[in-house]
PDB file of C-alpha atoms in Angstrom:
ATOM      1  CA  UNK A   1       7.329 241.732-140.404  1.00 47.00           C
ATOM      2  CA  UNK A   2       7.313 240.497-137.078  1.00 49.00           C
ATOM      3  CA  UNK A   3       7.692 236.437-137.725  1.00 50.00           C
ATOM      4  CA  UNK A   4       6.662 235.660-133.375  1.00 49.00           C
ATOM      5  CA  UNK A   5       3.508 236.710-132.704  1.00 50.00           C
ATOM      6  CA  UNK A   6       2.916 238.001-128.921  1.00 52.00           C
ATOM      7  CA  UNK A   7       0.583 235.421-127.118  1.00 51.00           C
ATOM      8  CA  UNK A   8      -3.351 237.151-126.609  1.00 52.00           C
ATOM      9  CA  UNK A   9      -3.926 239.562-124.269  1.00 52.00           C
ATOM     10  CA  UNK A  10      -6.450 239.211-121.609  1.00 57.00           C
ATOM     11  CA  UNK A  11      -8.240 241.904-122.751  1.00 71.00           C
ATOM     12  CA  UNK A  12      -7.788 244.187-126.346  1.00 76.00           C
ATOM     13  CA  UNK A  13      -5.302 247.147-126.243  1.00 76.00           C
ATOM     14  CA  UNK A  14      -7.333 248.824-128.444  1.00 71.00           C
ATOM     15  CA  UNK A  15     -11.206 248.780-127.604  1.00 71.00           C
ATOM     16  CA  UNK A  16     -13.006 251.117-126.128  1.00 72.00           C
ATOM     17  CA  UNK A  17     -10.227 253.434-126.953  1.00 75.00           C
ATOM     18  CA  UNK A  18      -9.334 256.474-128.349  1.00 81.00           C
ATOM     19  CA  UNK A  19      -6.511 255.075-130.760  1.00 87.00           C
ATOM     20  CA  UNK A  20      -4.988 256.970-133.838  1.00 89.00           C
ATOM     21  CA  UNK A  21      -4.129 255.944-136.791  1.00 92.00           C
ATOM     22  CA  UNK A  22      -0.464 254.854-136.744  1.00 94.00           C
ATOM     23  CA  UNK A  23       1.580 256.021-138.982  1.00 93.00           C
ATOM     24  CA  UNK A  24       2.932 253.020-141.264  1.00 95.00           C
ATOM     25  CA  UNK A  25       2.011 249.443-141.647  1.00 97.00           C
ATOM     26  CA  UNK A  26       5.122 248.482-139.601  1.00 96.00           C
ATOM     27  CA  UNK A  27       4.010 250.675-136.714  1.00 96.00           C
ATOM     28  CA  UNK A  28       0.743 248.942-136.464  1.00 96.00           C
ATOM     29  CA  UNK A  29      -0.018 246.594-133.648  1.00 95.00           C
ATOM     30  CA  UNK A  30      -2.342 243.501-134.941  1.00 95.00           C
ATOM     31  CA  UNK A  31      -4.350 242.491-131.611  1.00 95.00           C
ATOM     32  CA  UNK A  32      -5.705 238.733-131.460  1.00 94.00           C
ATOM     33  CA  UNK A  33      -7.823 237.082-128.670  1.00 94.00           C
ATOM     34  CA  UNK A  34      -8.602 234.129-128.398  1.00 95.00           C
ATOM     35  CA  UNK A  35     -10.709 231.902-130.958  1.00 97.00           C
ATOM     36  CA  UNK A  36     -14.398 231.687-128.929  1.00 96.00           C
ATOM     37  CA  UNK A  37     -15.173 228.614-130.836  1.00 97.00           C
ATOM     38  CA  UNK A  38     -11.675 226.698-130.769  1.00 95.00           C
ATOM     39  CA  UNK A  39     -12.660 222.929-132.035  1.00 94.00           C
ATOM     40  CA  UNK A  40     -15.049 224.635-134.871  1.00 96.00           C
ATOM     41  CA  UNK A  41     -14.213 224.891-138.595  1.00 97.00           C
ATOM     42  CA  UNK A  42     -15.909 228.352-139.566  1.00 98.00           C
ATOM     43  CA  UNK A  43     -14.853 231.077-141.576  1.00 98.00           C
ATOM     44  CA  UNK A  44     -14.420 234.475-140.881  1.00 98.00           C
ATOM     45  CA  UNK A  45     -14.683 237.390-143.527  1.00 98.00           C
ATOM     46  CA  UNK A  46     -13.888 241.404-143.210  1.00 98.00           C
ATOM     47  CA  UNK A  47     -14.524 243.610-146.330  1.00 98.00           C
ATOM     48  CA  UNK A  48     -12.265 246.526-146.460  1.00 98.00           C
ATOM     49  CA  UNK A  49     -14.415 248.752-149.405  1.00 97.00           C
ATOM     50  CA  UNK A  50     -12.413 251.666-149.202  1.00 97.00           C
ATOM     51  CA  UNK A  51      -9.437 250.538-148.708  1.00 98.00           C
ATOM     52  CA  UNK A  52      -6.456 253.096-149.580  1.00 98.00           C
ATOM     53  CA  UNK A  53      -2.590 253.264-150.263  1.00 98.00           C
ATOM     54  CA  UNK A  54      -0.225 255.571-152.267  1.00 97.00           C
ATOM     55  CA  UNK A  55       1.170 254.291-156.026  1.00 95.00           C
ATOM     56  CA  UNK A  56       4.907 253.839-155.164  1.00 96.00           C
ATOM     57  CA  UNK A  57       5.900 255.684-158.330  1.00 95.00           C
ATOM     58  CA  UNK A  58       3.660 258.761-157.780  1.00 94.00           C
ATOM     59  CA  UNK A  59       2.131 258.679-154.424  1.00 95.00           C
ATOM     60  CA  UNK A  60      -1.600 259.269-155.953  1.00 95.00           C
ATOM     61  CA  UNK A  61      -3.861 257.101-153.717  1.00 96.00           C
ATOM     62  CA  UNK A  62      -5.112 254.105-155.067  1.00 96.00           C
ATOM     63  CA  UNK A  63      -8.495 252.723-154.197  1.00 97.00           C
ATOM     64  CA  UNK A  64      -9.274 248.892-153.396  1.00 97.00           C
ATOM     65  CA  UNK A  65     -11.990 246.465-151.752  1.00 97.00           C
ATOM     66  CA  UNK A  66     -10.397 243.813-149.889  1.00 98.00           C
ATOM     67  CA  UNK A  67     -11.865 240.713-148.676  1.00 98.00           C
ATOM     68  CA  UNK A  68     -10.215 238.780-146.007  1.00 98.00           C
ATOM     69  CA  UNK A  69     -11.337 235.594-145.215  1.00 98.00           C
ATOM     70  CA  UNK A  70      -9.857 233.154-142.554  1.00 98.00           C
ATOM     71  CA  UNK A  71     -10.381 229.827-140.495  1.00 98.00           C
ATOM     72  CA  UNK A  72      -9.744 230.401-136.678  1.00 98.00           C
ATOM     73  CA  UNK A  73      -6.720 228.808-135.284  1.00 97.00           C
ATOM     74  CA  UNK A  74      -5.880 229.541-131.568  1.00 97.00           C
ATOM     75  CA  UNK A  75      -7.005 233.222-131.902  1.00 96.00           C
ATOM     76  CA  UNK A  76      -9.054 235.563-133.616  1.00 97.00           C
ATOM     77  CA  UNK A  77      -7.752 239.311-134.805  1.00 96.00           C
ATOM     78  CA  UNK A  78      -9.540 241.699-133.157  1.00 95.00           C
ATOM     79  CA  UNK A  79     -11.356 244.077-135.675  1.00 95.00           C
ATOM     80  CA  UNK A  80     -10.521 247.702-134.446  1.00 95.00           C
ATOM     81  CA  UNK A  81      -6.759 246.319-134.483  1.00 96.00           C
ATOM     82  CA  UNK A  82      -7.299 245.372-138.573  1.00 97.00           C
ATOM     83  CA  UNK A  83      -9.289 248.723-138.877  1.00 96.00           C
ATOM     84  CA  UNK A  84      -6.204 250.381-137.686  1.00 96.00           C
ATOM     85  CA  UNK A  85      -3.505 248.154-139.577  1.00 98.00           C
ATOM     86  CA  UNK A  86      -5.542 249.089-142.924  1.00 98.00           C
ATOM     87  CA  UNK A  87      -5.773 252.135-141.923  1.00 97.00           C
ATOM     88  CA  UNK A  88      -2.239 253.118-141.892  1.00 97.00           C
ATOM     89  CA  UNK A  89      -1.551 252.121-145.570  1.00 98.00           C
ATOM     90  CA  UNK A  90      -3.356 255.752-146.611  1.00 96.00           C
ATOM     91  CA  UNK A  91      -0.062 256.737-146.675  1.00 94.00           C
ATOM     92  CA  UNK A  92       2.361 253.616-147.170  1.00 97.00           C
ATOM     93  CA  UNK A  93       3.486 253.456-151.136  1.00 97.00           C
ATOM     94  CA  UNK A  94       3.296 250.209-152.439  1.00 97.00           C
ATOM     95  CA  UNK A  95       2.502 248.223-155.122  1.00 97.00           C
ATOM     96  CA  UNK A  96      -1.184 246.201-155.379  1.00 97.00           C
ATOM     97  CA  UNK A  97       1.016 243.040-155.419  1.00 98.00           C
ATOM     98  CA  UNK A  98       3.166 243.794-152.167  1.00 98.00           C
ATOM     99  CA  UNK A  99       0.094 245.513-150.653  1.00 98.00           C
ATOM    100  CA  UNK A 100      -2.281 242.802-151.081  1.00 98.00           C
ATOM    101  CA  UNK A 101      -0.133 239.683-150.515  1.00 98.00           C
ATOM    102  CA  UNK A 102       1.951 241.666-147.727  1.00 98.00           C
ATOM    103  CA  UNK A 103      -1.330 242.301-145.248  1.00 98.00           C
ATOM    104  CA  UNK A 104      -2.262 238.448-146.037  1.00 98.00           C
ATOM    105  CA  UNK A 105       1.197 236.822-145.056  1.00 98.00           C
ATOM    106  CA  UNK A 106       1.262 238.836-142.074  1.00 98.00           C
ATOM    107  CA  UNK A 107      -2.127 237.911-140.666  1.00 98.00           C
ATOM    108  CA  UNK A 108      -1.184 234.343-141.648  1.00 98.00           C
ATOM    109  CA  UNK A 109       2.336 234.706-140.135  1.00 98.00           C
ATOM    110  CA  UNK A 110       0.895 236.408-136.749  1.00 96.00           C
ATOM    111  CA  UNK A 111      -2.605 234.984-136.297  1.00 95.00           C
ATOM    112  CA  UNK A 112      -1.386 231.358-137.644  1.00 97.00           C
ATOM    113  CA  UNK A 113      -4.910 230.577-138.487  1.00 98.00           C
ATOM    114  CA  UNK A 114      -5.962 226.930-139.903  1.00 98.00           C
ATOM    115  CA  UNK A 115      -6.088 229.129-143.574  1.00 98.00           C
ATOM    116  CA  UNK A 116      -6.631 232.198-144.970  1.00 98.00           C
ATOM    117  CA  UNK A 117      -7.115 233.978-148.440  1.00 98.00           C
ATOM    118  CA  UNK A 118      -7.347 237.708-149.513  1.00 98.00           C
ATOM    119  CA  UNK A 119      -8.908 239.073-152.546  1.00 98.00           C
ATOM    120  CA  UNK A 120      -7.502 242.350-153.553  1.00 98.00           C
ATOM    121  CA  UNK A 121     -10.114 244.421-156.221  1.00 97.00           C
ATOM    122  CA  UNK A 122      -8.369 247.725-157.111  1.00 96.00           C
ATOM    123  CA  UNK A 123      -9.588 250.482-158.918  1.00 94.00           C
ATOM    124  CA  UNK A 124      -8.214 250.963-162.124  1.00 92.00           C
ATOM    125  CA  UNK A 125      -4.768 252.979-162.234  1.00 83.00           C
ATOM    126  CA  UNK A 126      -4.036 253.650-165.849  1.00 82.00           C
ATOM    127  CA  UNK A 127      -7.210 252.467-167.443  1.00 85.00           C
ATOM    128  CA  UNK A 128      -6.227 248.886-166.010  1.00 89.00           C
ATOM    129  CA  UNK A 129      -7.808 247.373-162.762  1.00 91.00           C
ATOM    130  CA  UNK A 130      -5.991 244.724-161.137  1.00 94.00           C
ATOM    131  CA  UNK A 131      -6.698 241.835-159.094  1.00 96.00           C
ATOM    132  CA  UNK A 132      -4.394 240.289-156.642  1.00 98.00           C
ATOM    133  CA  UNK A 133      -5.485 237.530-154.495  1.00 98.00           C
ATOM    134  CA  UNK A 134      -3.102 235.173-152.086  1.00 98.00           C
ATOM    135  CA  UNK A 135      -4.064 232.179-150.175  1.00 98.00           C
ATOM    136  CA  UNK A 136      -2.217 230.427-147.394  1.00 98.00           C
ATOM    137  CA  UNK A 137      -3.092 226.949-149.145  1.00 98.00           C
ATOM    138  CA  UNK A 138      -6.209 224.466-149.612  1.00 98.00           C
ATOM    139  CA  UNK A 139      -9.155 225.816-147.686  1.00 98.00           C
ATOM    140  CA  UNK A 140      -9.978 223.138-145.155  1.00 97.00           C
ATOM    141  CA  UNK A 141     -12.145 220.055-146.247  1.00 96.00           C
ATOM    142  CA  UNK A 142     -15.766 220.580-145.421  1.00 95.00           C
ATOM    143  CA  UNK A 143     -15.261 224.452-145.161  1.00 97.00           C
ATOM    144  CA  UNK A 144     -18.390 226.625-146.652  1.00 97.00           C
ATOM    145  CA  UNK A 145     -16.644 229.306-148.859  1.00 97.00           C
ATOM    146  CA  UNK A 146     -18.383 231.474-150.280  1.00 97.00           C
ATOM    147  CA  UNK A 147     -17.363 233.412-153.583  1.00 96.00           C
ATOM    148  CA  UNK A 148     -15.923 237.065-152.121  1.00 96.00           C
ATOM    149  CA  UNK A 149     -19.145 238.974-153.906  1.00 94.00           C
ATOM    150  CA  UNK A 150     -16.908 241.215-155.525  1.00 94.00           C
ATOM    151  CA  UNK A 151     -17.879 241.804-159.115  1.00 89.00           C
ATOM    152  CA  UNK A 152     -15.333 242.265-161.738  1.00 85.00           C
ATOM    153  CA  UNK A 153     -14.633 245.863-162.873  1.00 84.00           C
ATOM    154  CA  UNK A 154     -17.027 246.489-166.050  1.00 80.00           C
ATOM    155  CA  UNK A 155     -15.931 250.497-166.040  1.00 74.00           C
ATOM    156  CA  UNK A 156     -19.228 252.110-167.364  1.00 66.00           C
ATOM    157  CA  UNK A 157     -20.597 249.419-169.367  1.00 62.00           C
TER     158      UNK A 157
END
């Protein structure tokens, strides 16, 4: 992971682009510019739905909804960057834990935001869903957060 994130572009490399998937999570190129609302405590959430990676033991996808929710430091991430980043785990192998608290430590390492937290809901992979969430520490005093809306797998029942 790249620990020195590259100071904001003036404008997004990405937008208004015709941009491919790259081809592994390393390869991807997280674009931030900067926070419109520096000074402001507000949180920002993407949901991720269909969010997709490979089991590490038999590269069959796995399914998960991600939630990522963060307070604005200095910069924002742009979105069609994160759509692109996600995008490239369809065919990264990886466990839920490495996957889950991997993409939240390197938003938080990149983006150095005032906090962040990701909720990780997969699908279940042996008759077993599992859960992984991560959080960069205590949300910031005064900060509305609401629950993720993510309910808890019930199967069929």
């Amino acid at each position: 992971m790249n620990t020195t994130p590259e100071p904001p572009s003036a404008a997004p490399q990405f937008l208004g682009k015709d941009t491919p998937l790259p081809t592994s999570p390393e390869q991807a190129v997280l674009d931030y510019v900067p926070n419109p609302r520096p000074g402001f405590t507000y949180l920002v959430r993407f949901a991720a739905p269909e969010f997709t990676s490979l089991c590490p033991v038999t590269s069959q996808p796995d399914f998960a909804h991600l939630v990522i929710d963060y307070v604005p430091g200095e910069t924002i991430v742009e979105s069609k960057s994160l759509k692109l980043f996600l995008g490239a785990f369809r065919n990264h192998n990886g466990f839920h834990e490495d996957v889950t608290v991997g993409i939240g430590v390197r938003l938080f390492d990149e983006m150095c935001p005032q906090w962040l937290r990701i909720g990780g809901y997969w699908y279940p992979r042996g008759g077993i869903p599992i859960d992984v969430f991560w959080q960069s520490g205590a949300p910031p005093a005064g900060l509305w957060l609401p629950d993720q809306g993510v309910a808890p797998y019930r199967g069929r029942g």
